[in-house]
C-alpha cells in the first residue's frame, strides 16, 4: 500500500497493489469462542470500573501500518509516501449482527467512550496528523467484516474533506470571528425545518446542502473543537448516546446501509507545517458526526459523481425522519448496566 498525492487537488490517494481479498466462509473470529483468531486486543475496554464488551484489535486487512516513518519523497515533482498509520477494528460487542440502534444505551455509551480513548491515545503519537473513527454499516456501504464493528484510522495526512472543513472554518472565523458550525446550529434551531431531533446539548439535522437523501449530522449545541477532549472531560455520554440511538433507529427505517464518520480536530501535538495554521483551531473548528445513508443502489453517472446530486431536499427528509418512530423493537436485555452513582465525574 502506498500513498500518492494528486498534484492538482493536493489530495492523497491510497494505492493498493492490485491484490484482491477472497471472502472466507470460516467461522467469525470475533464471535464468542473465535478468540479473534489468536490476535491480542489493543484494548479491552472498561468504563465506570466494568468491562464493557467493546474490544479493539488491529484491523486484519489494514490500509495503514504503524511501523516506521512515512518516508515522504519526491518522484520528479510528484509526492509519494508509505501508508504509515494505524487501522483498528473496534468490535462493538459479542453479538455478530447488531445494528447500533438496537444496542442498549449502556453499550452505545461504552462505544463512544472507547472511540474517545483510542483517538486520545493515538494523538500522543506525533507522527499522526489526523485520527478518526467511522462505521460502514450494511451490504452496500463497503462493510468488509460482518461482525458488528466500527473502525479507526490514524494518518500522516489530513483527509481531503476534513482539510476543506478546516480551511473553510478558519477563513470564516477570520472574517466573522465566529464559528461557522455554531452559526449553523443557531439558524437551524430558529428555522426548525431541518431538525430531526433536539436534546439540551445536541442537535440532529439534515444539513442545508445535503449530499445524499437523509444525510444527517449530530452536532453539539455548545462549542468544542475536539470530540475526545470534550468527552473525556467528564465521560458523561448518556445524552449523546440517546440522540445517536434515536437518529440511527429512524435512518434504519429508510435505508439498510450508511457511512458514519466522526469529524474532530486534527492532532495538535504535531507541529503544523505552516506556522500559525492552528492558531484559532480551538475557536474555529466544531466537532460533529456525519451520517450518509446509502439509498441509491445503482452506480452514479459521471456528472452526478462530480457534482453532488440528491433526489430529496433535507426539509422533506427531516420531516419524514421526525415522523418515524425513534426506536426499533425493544433491544434485548443487556448484561451491562451502570450504577449512575458510580460514574466518575
Ligand atoms: Zn461474529
Ligand atoms: Zn462552534
Ligand atoms: Zn464534517
mmCIF file of C-alpha atoms and ligand atoms in Angstrom:
data_model
loop_
_atom_site.group_PDB
_atom_site.id
_atom_site.type_symbol
_atom_site.label_atom_id
_atom_site.label_comp_id
_atom_site.label_asym_id
_atom_site.label_seq_id
_atom_site.Cartn_x
_atom_site.Cartn_y
_atom_site.Cartn_z
ATOM 1 C CA UNK A 1 0.000 0.000 0.000
ATOM 2 C CA UNK A 2 1.338 3.413 -0.964
ATOM 3 C CA UNK A 3 0.042 6.982 -0.805
ATOM 4 C CA UNK A 4 0.235 9.238 -3.852
ATOM 5 C CA UNK A 5 -0.622 12.921 -3.899
ATOM 6 C CA UNK A 6 -2.691 14.383 -6.690
ATOM 7 C CA UNK A 7 -0.619 17.485 -7.573
ATOM 8 C CA UNK A 8 -3.717 19.407 -8.698
ATOM 9 C CA UNK A 9 -6.226 18.808 -5.887
ATOM 10 C CA UNK A 10 -3.493 18.035 -3.306
ATOM 11 C CA UNK A 11 -5.480 15.046 -2.014
ATOM 12 C CA UNK A 12 -3.789 11.766 -1.139
ATOM 13 C CA UNK A 13 -4.864 8.548 -2.830
ATOM 14 C CA UNK A 14 -4.322 5.110 -1.245
ATOM 15 C CA UNK A 15 -2.873 2.857 -3.903
ATOM 16 C CA UNK A 16 -3.035 -0.918 -3.405
ATOM 17 C CA UNK A 17 -1.033 -3.462 -5.339
ATOM 18 C CA UNK A 18 -3.945 -4.970 -7.217
ATOM 19 C CA UNK A 19 -4.348 -7.858 -4.777
ATOM 20 C CA UNK A 20 -7.918 -8.977 -4.095
ATOM 21 C CA UNK A 21 -9.299 -10.499 -0.940
ATOM 22 C CA UNK A 22 -11.248 -13.722 -1.061
ATOM 23 C CA UNK A 23 -14.374 -13.806 1.056
ATOM 24 C CA UNK A 24 -13.915 -16.538 3.619
ATOM 25 C CA UNK A 25 -16.563 -18.929 4.851
ATOM 26 C CA UNK A 26 -14.651 -19.582 8.089
ATOM 27 C CA UNK A 27 -16.394 -19.039 11.425
ATOM 28 C CA UNK A 28 -16.372 -15.416 12.615
ATOM 29 C CA UNK A 29 -13.236 -14.866 14.734
ATOM 30 C CA UNK A 30 -14.952 -12.027 16.674
ATOM 31 C CA UNK A 31 -17.859 -14.151 17.894
ATOM 32 C CA UNK A 32 -17.561 -15.802 21.335
ATOM 33 C CA UNK A 33 -15.089 -18.701 21.076
ATOM 34 C CA UNK A 34 -13.387 -17.251 17.994
ATOM 35 C CA UNK A 35 -10.742 -15.546 20.178
ATOM 36 C CA UNK A 36 -10.122 -13.077 17.315
ATOM 37 C CA UNK A 37 -8.069 -15.761 15.588
ATOM 38 C CA UNK A 38 -5.453 -15.589 18.359
ATOM 39 C CA UNK A 39 -4.802 -11.844 17.942
ATOM 40 C CA UNK A 40 -4.286 -9.945 21.216
ATOM 41 C CA UNK A 41 -6.605 -6.955 21.666
ATOM 42 C CA UNK A 42 -5.077 -3.465 21.661
ATOM 43 C CA UNK A 43 -7.680 -2.517 24.270
ATOM 44 C CA UNK A 44 -10.168 -4.454 26.366
ATOM 45 C CA UNK A 45 -12.488 -1.579 27.119
ATOM 46 C CA UNK A 46 -13.762 -0.801 30.610
ATOM 47 C CA UNK A 47 -15.932 2.063 31.769
ATOM 48 C CA UNK A 48 -17.026 3.094 35.263
ATOM 49 C CA UNK A 49 -14.922 0.160 36.566
ATOM 50 C CA UNK A 50 -16.599 -2.558 34.461
ATOM 51 C CA UNK A 51 -15.666 -4.433 31.296
ATOM 52 C CA UNK A 52 -17.981 -3.188 28.573
ATOM 53 C CA UNK A 53 -17.604 -5.930 25.961
ATOM 54 C CA UNK A 54 -16.063 -3.482 23.452
ATOM 55 C CA UNK A 55 -12.718 -4.777 22.164
ATOM 56 C CA UNK A 56 -10.154 -3.107 19.906
ATOM 57 C CA UNK A 57 -7.953 -5.142 17.533
ATOM 58 C CA UNK A 58 -5.518 -4.317 14.765
ATOM 59 C CA UNK A 59 -7.540 -4.401 11.523
ATOM 60 C CA UNK A 60 -6.954 -7.764 9.791
ATOM 61 C CA UNK A 61 -6.648 -6.029 6.394
ATOM 62 C CA UNK A 62 -5.029 -2.727 7.357
ATOM 63 C CA UNK A 63 -4.956 0.214 4.979
ATOM 64 C CA UNK A 64 -2.168 1.710 7.098
ATOM 65 C CA UNK A 65 0.693 0.161 9.036
ATOM 66 C CA UNK A 66 2.093 1.514 12.262
ATOM 67 C CA UNK A 67 5.818 0.703 11.988
ATOM 68 C CA UNK A 68 8.459 3.158 10.755
ATOM 69 C CA UNK A 69 8.307 6.622 9.247
ATOM 70 C CA UNK A 70 6.250 7.925 6.338
ATOM 71 C CA UNK A 71 9.327 8.240 4.065
ATOM 72 C CA UNK A 72 7.716 11.076 2.159
ATOM 73 C CA UNK A 73 9.637 11.503 -1.059
ATOM 74 C CA UNK A 74 9.502 13.104 -4.450
ATOM 75 C CA UNK A 75 9.277 11.349 -7.796
ATOM 76 C CA UNK A 76 10.057 14.134 -10.213
ATOM 77 C CA UNK A 77 7.569 16.716 -8.976
ATOM 78 C CA UNK A 78 5.133 14.074 -7.668
ATOM 79 C CA UNK A 79 4.862 13.141 -3.972
ATOM 80 C CA UNK A 80 4.542 9.684 -2.577
ATOM 81 C CA UNK A 81 4.835 8.148 0.879
ATOM 82 C CA UNK A 82 4.388 4.881 2.692
ATOM 83 C CA UNK A 83 0.916 4.192 4.032
ATOM 84 C CA UNK A 84 2.100 4.748 7.597
ATOM 85 C CA UNK A 85 -0.660 4.986 10.171
ATOM 86 C CA UNK A 86 -2.959 2.910 12.300
ATOM 87 C CA UNK A 87 -6.054 0.987 11.312
ATOM 88 C CA UNK A 88 -8.026 -0.544 14.154
ATOM 89 C CA UNK A 89 -11.140 -2.673 14.339
ATOM 90 C CA UNK A 90 -13.487 -1.795 17.193
ATOM 91 C CA UNK A 91 -15.664 -4.815 17.933
ATOM 92 C CA UNK A 92 -18.861 -3.381 19.402
ATOM 93 C CA UNK A 93 -19.989 -6.428 21.384
ATOM 94 C CA UNK A 94 -20.426 -10.180 21.357
ATOM 95 C CA UNK A 95 -23.459 -10.269 19.023
ATOM 96 C CA UNK A 96 -22.479 -10.851 15.423
ATOM 97 C CA UNK A 97 -25.366 -8.974 13.820
ATOM 98 C CA UNK A 98 -26.397 -5.964 15.780
ATOM 99 C CA UNK A 99 -27.142 -2.543 14.441
ATOM 100 C CA UNK A 100 -26.087 0.319 16.673
ATOM 101 C CA UNK A 101 -29.690 1.487 17.077
ATOM 102 C CA UNK A 102 -30.648 -1.901 18.564
ATOM 103 C CA UNK A 103 -27.942 -1.710 21.205
ATOM 104 C CA UNK A 104 -28.704 -0.552 24.726
ATOM 105 C CA UNK A 105 -27.764 2.943 25.787
ATOM 106 C CA UNK A 106 -25.064 1.450 28.059
ATOM 107 C CA UNK A 107 -23.495 -0.317 25.081
ATOM 108 C CA UNK A 108 -23.518 2.863 22.967
ATOM 109 C CA UNK A 109 -22.012 4.808 25.894
ATOM 110 C CA UNK A 110 -19.192 2.248 26.026
ATOM 111 C CA UNK A 111 -18.537 2.564 22.316
ATOM 112 C CA UNK A 112 -18.495 6.399 22.438
ATOM 113 C CA UNK A 113 -16.028 6.223 25.327
ATOM 114 C CA UNK A 114 -13.828 3.690 23.525
ATOM 115 C CA UNK A 115 -13.699 5.968 20.446
ATOM 116 C CA UNK A 116 -12.577 8.895 22.602
ATOM 117 C CA UNK A 117 -9.924 6.851 24.428
ATOM 118 C CA UNK A 118 -8.388 5.434 21.240
ATOM 119 C CA UNK A 119 -8.291 8.826 19.467
ATOM 120 C CA UNK A 120 -6.773 10.452 22.548
ATOM 121 C CA UNK A 121 -4.155 7.695 22.833
ATOM 122 C CA UNK A 122 -3.106 7.870 19.165
ATOM 123 C CA UNK A 123 -2.873 11.685 19.308
ATOM 124 C CA UNK A 124 0.152 11.195 21.584
ATOM 125 C CA UNK A 125 1.991 9.844 18.538
ATOM 126 C CA UNK A 126 3.367 12.943 16.811
ATOM 127 C CA UNK A 127 3.718 11.073 13.500
ATOM 128 C CA UNK A 128 -0.063 11.200 13.040
ATOM 129 C CA UNK A 129 -1.825 14.313 11.758
ATOM 130 C CA UNK A 130 -5.353 13.024 11.872
ATOM 131 C CA UNK A 131 -7.248 10.332 13.763
ATOM 132 C CA UNK A 132 -10.877 9.490 13.308
ATOM 133 C CA UNK A 133 -13.451 6.747 13.673
ATOM 134 C CA UNK A 134 -16.017 5.671 11.145
ATOM 135 C CA UNK A 135 -18.519 2.960 10.566
ATOM 136 C CA UNK A 136 -19.592 1.344 7.322
ATOM 137 C CA UNK A 137 -22.884 -0.380 8.013
ATOM 138 C CA UNK A 138 -24.761 -2.672 5.648
ATOM 139 C CA UNK A 139 -24.282 -4.543 2.407
ATOM 140 C CA UNK A 140 -23.845 -1.548 0.084
ATOM 141 C CA UNK A 141 -21.642 0.500 2.442
ATOM 142 C CA UNK A 142 -18.468 -1.494 1.802
ATOM 143 C CA UNK A 143 -18.694 -3.199 5.196
ATOM 144 C CA UNK A 144 -15.920 -5.800 4.884
ATOM 145 C CA UNK A 145 -16.153 -7.605 8.184
ATOM 146 C CA UNK A 146 -19.567 -8.966 9.061
ATOM 147 C CA UNK A 147 -19.261 -8.782 12.847
ATOM 148 C CA UNK A 148 -20.707 -5.517 14.260
ATOM 149 C CA UNK A 149 -17.809 -3.081 14.399
ATOM 150 C CA UNK A 150 -16.502 0.392 13.756
ATOM 151 C CA UNK A 151 -13.035 1.365 12.556
ATOM 152 C CA UNK A 152 -10.342 3.840 13.494
ATOM 153 C CA UNK A 153 -7.656 5.247 11.243
ATOM 154 C CA UNK A 154 -4.660 7.403 12.119
ATOM 155 C CA UNK A 155 -2.939 9.011 9.132
ATOM 156 C CA UNK A 156 0.113 11.133 8.415
ATOM 157 C CA UNK A 157 -2.057 13.479 6.355
ATOM 158 C CA UNK A 158 -5.419 15.174 6.884
ATOM 159 C CA UNK A 159 -8.164 13.581 4.757
ATOM 160 C CA UNK A 160 -9.483 15.783 1.968
ATOM 161 C CA UNK A 161 -12.936 16.598 3.300
ATOM 162 C CA UNK A 162 -11.567 17.438 6.760
ATOM 163 C CA UNK A 163 -8.992 19.707 5.162
ATOM 164 C CA UNK A 164 -11.775 21.557 3.293
ATOM 165 C CA UNK A 165 -13.662 21.952 6.565
ATOM 166 C CA UNK A 166 -10.604 23.144 8.494
ATOM 167 C CA UNK A 167 -9.681 25.729 5.866
ATOM 168 C CA UNK A 168 -13.265 26.937 5.493
ATOM 169 C CA UNK A 169 -13.814 27.132 9.264
ATOM 170 C CA UNK A 170 -10.619 29.122 9.693
ATOM 171 C CA UNK A 171 -11.469 31.564 6.884
ATOM 172 C CA UNK A 172 -14.984 32.052 8.251
ATOM 173 C CA UNK A 173 -13.555 32.740 11.690
ATOM 174 C CA UNK A 174 -11.052 35.266 10.343
ATOM 175 C CA UNK A 175 -13.879 37.068 8.579
ATOM 176 C CA UNK A 176 -16.580 36.976 11.251
ATOM 177 C CA UNK A 177 -14.839 35.971 14.494
ATOM 178 C CA UNK A 178 -17.471 33.279 14.880
ATOM 179 C CA UNK A 179 -17.550 29.512 14.426
ATOM 180 C CA UNK A 180 -19.399 28.518 11.260
ATOM 181 C CA UNK A 181 -20.923 25.425 12.878
ATOM 182 C CA UNK A 182 -22.185 27.449 15.869
ATOM 183 C CA UNK A 183 -23.852 29.733 13.305
ATOM 184 C CA UNK A 184 -25.381 26.712 11.531
ATOM 185 C CA UNK A 185 -26.701 25.392 14.853
ATOM 186 C CA UNK A 186 -28.318 28.731 15.755
ATOM 187 C CA UNK A 187 -30.018 29.144 12.387
ATOM 188 C CA UNK A 188 -31.229 25.526 12.232
ATOM 189 C CA UNK A 189 -32.724 25.849 15.712
ATOM 190 C CA UNK A 190 -34.526 29.044 14.718
ATOM 191 C CA UNK A 191 -35.843 27.784 11.370
ATOM 192 C CA UNK A 192 -36.597 24.273 12.700
ATOM 193 C CA UNK A 193 -37.167 22.971 9.159
ATOM 194 C CA UNK A 194 -34.272 20.541 9.019
ATOM 195 C CA UNK A 195 -34.174 19.497 12.677
ATOM 196 C CA UNK A 196 -34.745 15.787 13.246
ATOM 197 C CA UNK A 197 -34.066 15.653 16.977
ATOM 198 C CA UNK A 198 -33.043 18.058 19.695
ATOM 199 C CA UNK A 199 -31.813 17.459 23.232
ATOM 200 C CA UNK A 200 -30.480 20.027 25.714
ATOM 201 C CA UNK A 201 -26.912 19.690 24.399
ATOM 202 C CA UNK A 202 -27.184 18.077 20.936
ATOM 203 C CA UNK A 203 -28.908 18.655 17.638
ATOM 204 C CA UNK A 204 -29.620 16.173 14.828
ATOM 205 C CA UNK A 205 -30.212 17.869 11.476
ATOM 206 C CA UNK A 206 -30.409 17.117 7.780
ATOM 207 C CA UNK A 207 -27.823 19.665 6.545
ATOM 208 C CA UNK A 208 -28.944 22.531 4.272
ATOM 209 C CA UNK A 209 -26.857 21.281 1.317
ATOM 210 C CA UNK A 210 -27.298 17.550 1.963
ATOM 211 C CA UNK A 211 -25.200 15.472 -0.445
ATOM 212 C CA UNK A 212 -27.479 12.425 -0.285
ATOM 213 C CA UNK A 213 -31.110 11.888 0.769
ATOM 214 C CA UNK A 214 -31.463 11.694 4.560
ATOM 215 C CA UNK A 215 -27.908 12.871 5.242
ATOM 216 C CA UNK A 216 -27.853 13.523 8.967
ATOM 217 C CA UNK A 217 -25.426 15.319 11.255
ATOM 218 C CA UNK A 218 -25.241 15.170 15.012
ATOM 219 C CA UNK A 219 -23.789 18.408 16.325
ATOM 220 C CA UNK A 220 -23.146 19.680 19.871
ATOM 221 C CA UNK A 221 -25.180 22.846 20.584
ATOM 222 C CA UNK A 222 -22.165 24.171 22.536
ATOM 223 C CA UNK A 223 -18.797 24.914 21.007
ATOM 224 C CA UNK A 224 -15.944 22.384 21.228
ATOM 225 C CA UNK A 225 -13.262 21.564 18.652
ATOM 226 C CA UNK A 226 -12.284 18.114 19.803
ATOM 227 C CA UNK A 227 -14.619 15.164 20.363
ATOM 228 C CA UNK A 228 -12.192 13.199 22.512
ATOM 229 C CA UNK A 229 -11.159 16.123 24.746
ATOM 230 C CA UNK A 230 -14.822 17.107 25.133
ATOM 231 C CA UNK A 231 -15.917 13.561 26.012
ATOM 232 C CA UNK A 232 -13.019 12.659 28.299
ATOM 233 C CA UNK A 233 -13.574 15.803 30.418
ATOM 234 C CA UNK A 234 -16.441 14.204 32.329
ATOM 235 C CA UNK A 235 -17.203 10.947 30.462
ATOM 236 C CA UNK A 236 -20.918 11.792 30.514
ATOM 237 C CA UNK A 237 -22.216 10.183 27.337
ATOM 238 C CA UNK A 238 -25.857 9.337 28.030
ATOM 239 C CA UNK A 239 -27.361 12.278 26.138
ATOM 240 C CA UNK A 240 -25.181 11.787 23.048
ATOM 241 C CA UNK A 241 -25.816 8.025 23.119
ATOM 242 C CA UNK A 242 -29.552 8.722 23.265
ATOM 243 C CA UNK A 243 -29.697 11.077 20.274
ATOM 244 C CA UNK A 244 -27.394 8.791 18.238
ATOM 245 C CA UNK A 245 -29.557 5.757 19.007
ATOM 246 C CA UNK A 246 -32.788 7.573 18.100
ATOM 247 C CA UNK A 247 -31.295 9.041 14.914
ATOM 248 C CA UNK A 248 -29.988 5.680 13.689
ATOM 249 C CA UNK A 249 -33.287 3.990 14.553
ATOM 250 C CA UNK A 250 -35.054 6.493 12.282
ATOM 251 C CA UNK A 251 -32.475 6.216 9.491
ATOM 252 C CA UNK A 252 -32.553 2.428 9.508
ATOM 253 C CA UNK A 253 -36.232 2.632 8.549
ATOM 254 C CA UNK A 254 -35.344 4.409 5.293
ATOM 255 C CA UNK A 255 -32.036 2.692 4.461
ATOM 256 C CA UNK A 256 -30.211 -0.531 5.318
ATOM 257 C CA UNK A 257 -26.728 0.902 4.743
ATOM 258 C CA UNK A 258 -24.899 4.012 5.839
ATOM 259 C CA UNK A 259 -21.486 5.542 6.449
ATOM 260 C CA UNK A 260 -20.953 7.271 9.782
ATOM 261 C CA UNK A 261 -17.859 9.394 10.307
ATOM 262 C CA UNK A 262 -16.674 11.455 13.230
ATOM 263 C CA UNK A 263 -15.144 14.820 12.354
ATOM 264 C CA UNK A 264 -12.878 16.025 15.144
ATOM 265 C CA UNK A 265 -9.915 18.405 15.320
ATOM 266 C CA UNK A 266 -6.528 17.301 13.921
ATOM 267 C CA UNK A 267 -3.570 16.302 16.068
ATOM 268 C CA UNK A 268 -2.105 19.464 17.568
ATOM 269 C CA UNK A 269 0.684 17.516 19.314
ATOM 270 C CA UNK A 270 2.330 17.751 15.956
ATOM 271 C CA UNK A 271 3.856 20.990 14.691
ATOM 272 C CA UNK A 272 1.913 22.261 11.688
ATOM 273 C CA UNK A 273 3.969 22.741 8.531
ATOM 274 C CA UNK A 274 2.599 26.236 8.070
ATOM 275 C CA UNK A 275 3.356 28.316 11.214
ATOM 276 C CA UNK A 276 0.225 29.712 12.811
ATOM 277 C CA UNK A 277 -2.014 27.353 10.877
ATOM 278 C CA UNK A 278 -3.745 26.061 14.008
ATOM 279 C CA UNK A 279 -3.760 29.339 15.962
ATOM 280 C CA UNK A 280 -7.547 29.608 16.063
ATOM 281 C CA UNK A 281 -8.381 25.890 15.811
ATOM 282 C CA UNK A 282 -9.957 25.716 19.286
ATOM 283 C CA UNK A 283 -12.270 28.616 18.396
ATOM 284 C CA UNK A 284 -12.960 27.920 14.711
ATOM 285 C CA UNK A 285 -13.457 24.141 14.500
ATOM 286 C CA UNK A 286 -16.500 22.346 15.942
ATOM 287 C CA UNK A 287 -16.675 18.527 16.167
ATOM 288 C CA UNK A 288 -19.661 16.651 14.755
ATOM 289 C CA UNK A 289 -20.773 13.309 13.335
ATOM 290 C CA UNK A 290 -21.863 12.923 9.720
ATOM 291 C CA UNK A 291 -24.085 10.035 8.700
ATOM 292 C CA UNK A 292 -24.529 9.379 4.992
ATOM 293 C CA UNK A 293 -27.240 6.837 4.206
ATOM 294 C CA UNK A 294 -26.894 4.860 1.008
ATOM 295 C CA UNK A 295 -30.258 4.965 -0.678
ATOM 296 C CA UNK A 296 -29.239 4.657 -4.324
ATOM 297 C CA UNK A 297 -28.318 1.140 -5.364
ATOM 298 C CA UNK A 298 -27.052 1.944 -8.841
ATOM 299 C CA UNK A 299 -23.677 3.476 -9.577
ATOM 300 C CA UNK A 300 -23.919 7.192 -10.214
ATOM 301 C CA UNK A 301 -23.209 8.723 -13.580
ATOM 302 C CA UNK A 302 -20.135 10.850 -14.093
ATOM 303 C CA UNK A 303 -21.955 14.191 -13.864
ATOM 304 C CA UNK A 304 -23.558 13.177 -10.571
ATOM 305 C CA UNK A 305 -20.256 11.965 -9.124
ATOM 306 C CA UNK A 306 -18.505 15.245 -9.891
ATOM 307 C CA UNK A 307 -21.374 17.403 -8.610
ATOM 308 C CA UNK A 308 -23.410 16.036 -5.724
ATOM 309 C CA UNK A 309 -26.997 15.289 -6.695
ATOM 310 C CA UNK A 310 -29.562 14.494 -4.039
ATOM 311 C CA UNK A 311 -33.027 13.350 -5.018
ATOM 312 C CA UNK A 312 -34.633 14.734 -1.855
ATOM 313 C CA UNK A 313 -34.420 18.134 -0.154
ATOM 314 C CA UNK A 314 -33.353 17.997 3.509
ATOM 315 C CA UNK A 315 -36.552 19.783 4.632
ATOM 316 C CA UNK A 316 -38.600 16.811 3.350
ATOM 317 C CA UNK A 317 -36.102 14.275 4.660
ATOM 318 C CA UNK A 318 -36.138 15.831 8.143
ATOM 319 C CA UNK A 319 -39.941 15.947 8.203
ATOM 320 C CA UNK A 320 -40.112 12.271 7.216
ATOM 321 C CA UNK A 321 -37.496 11.234 9.801
ATOM 322 C CA UNK A 322 -39.254 13.188 12.563
ATOM 323 C CA UNK A 323 -42.437 11.217 11.885
ATOM 324 C CA UNK A 324 -40.736 7.819 12.100
ATOM 325 C CA UNK A 325 -40.575 6.039 15.482
ATOM 326 C CA UNK A 326 -37.334 6.881 17.307
ATOM 327 C CA UNK A 327 -36.801 3.305 18.419
ATOM 328 C CA UNK A 328 -36.921 -0.058 16.753
ATOM 329 C CA UNK A 329 -38.162 -3.171 18.502
ATOM 330 C CA UNK A 330 -37.018 -3.348 22.122
ATOM 331 C CA UNK A 331 -33.337 -4.163 22.391
ATOM 332 C CA UNK A 332 -32.567 -7.451 24.143
ATOM 333 C CA UNK A 333 -31.811 -7.023 27.814
ATOM 334 C CA UNK A 334 -28.077 -6.386 28.104
ATOM 335 C CA UNK A 335 -25.996 -7.785 30.909
ATOM 336 C CA UNK A 336 -24.320 -4.417 31.040
ATOM 337 C CA UNK A 337 -25.901 -1.892 33.372
ATOM 338 C CA UNK A 338 -24.355 1.091 35.052
ATOM 339 C CA UNK A 339 -24.857 2.248 38.569
ATOM 340 C CA UNK A 340 -25.232 6.001 37.959
ATOM 341 C CA UNK A 341 -23.772 6.725 41.396
ATOM 342 C CA UNK A 342 -20.513 5.056 40.402
ATOM 343 C CA UNK A 343 -19.903 7.309 37.396
ATOM 344 C CA UNK A 344 -16.698 9.200 37.966
ATOM 345 C CA UNK A 345 -17.360 12.828 37.183
HETATM 346 ZN ZN1 LIG B 1 -19.142 -12.537 14.688
HETATM 347 ZN ZN1 LIG B 2 -18.751 26.174 17.222
HETATM 348 ZN ZN1 LIG B 3 -17.794 17.446 8.840
#
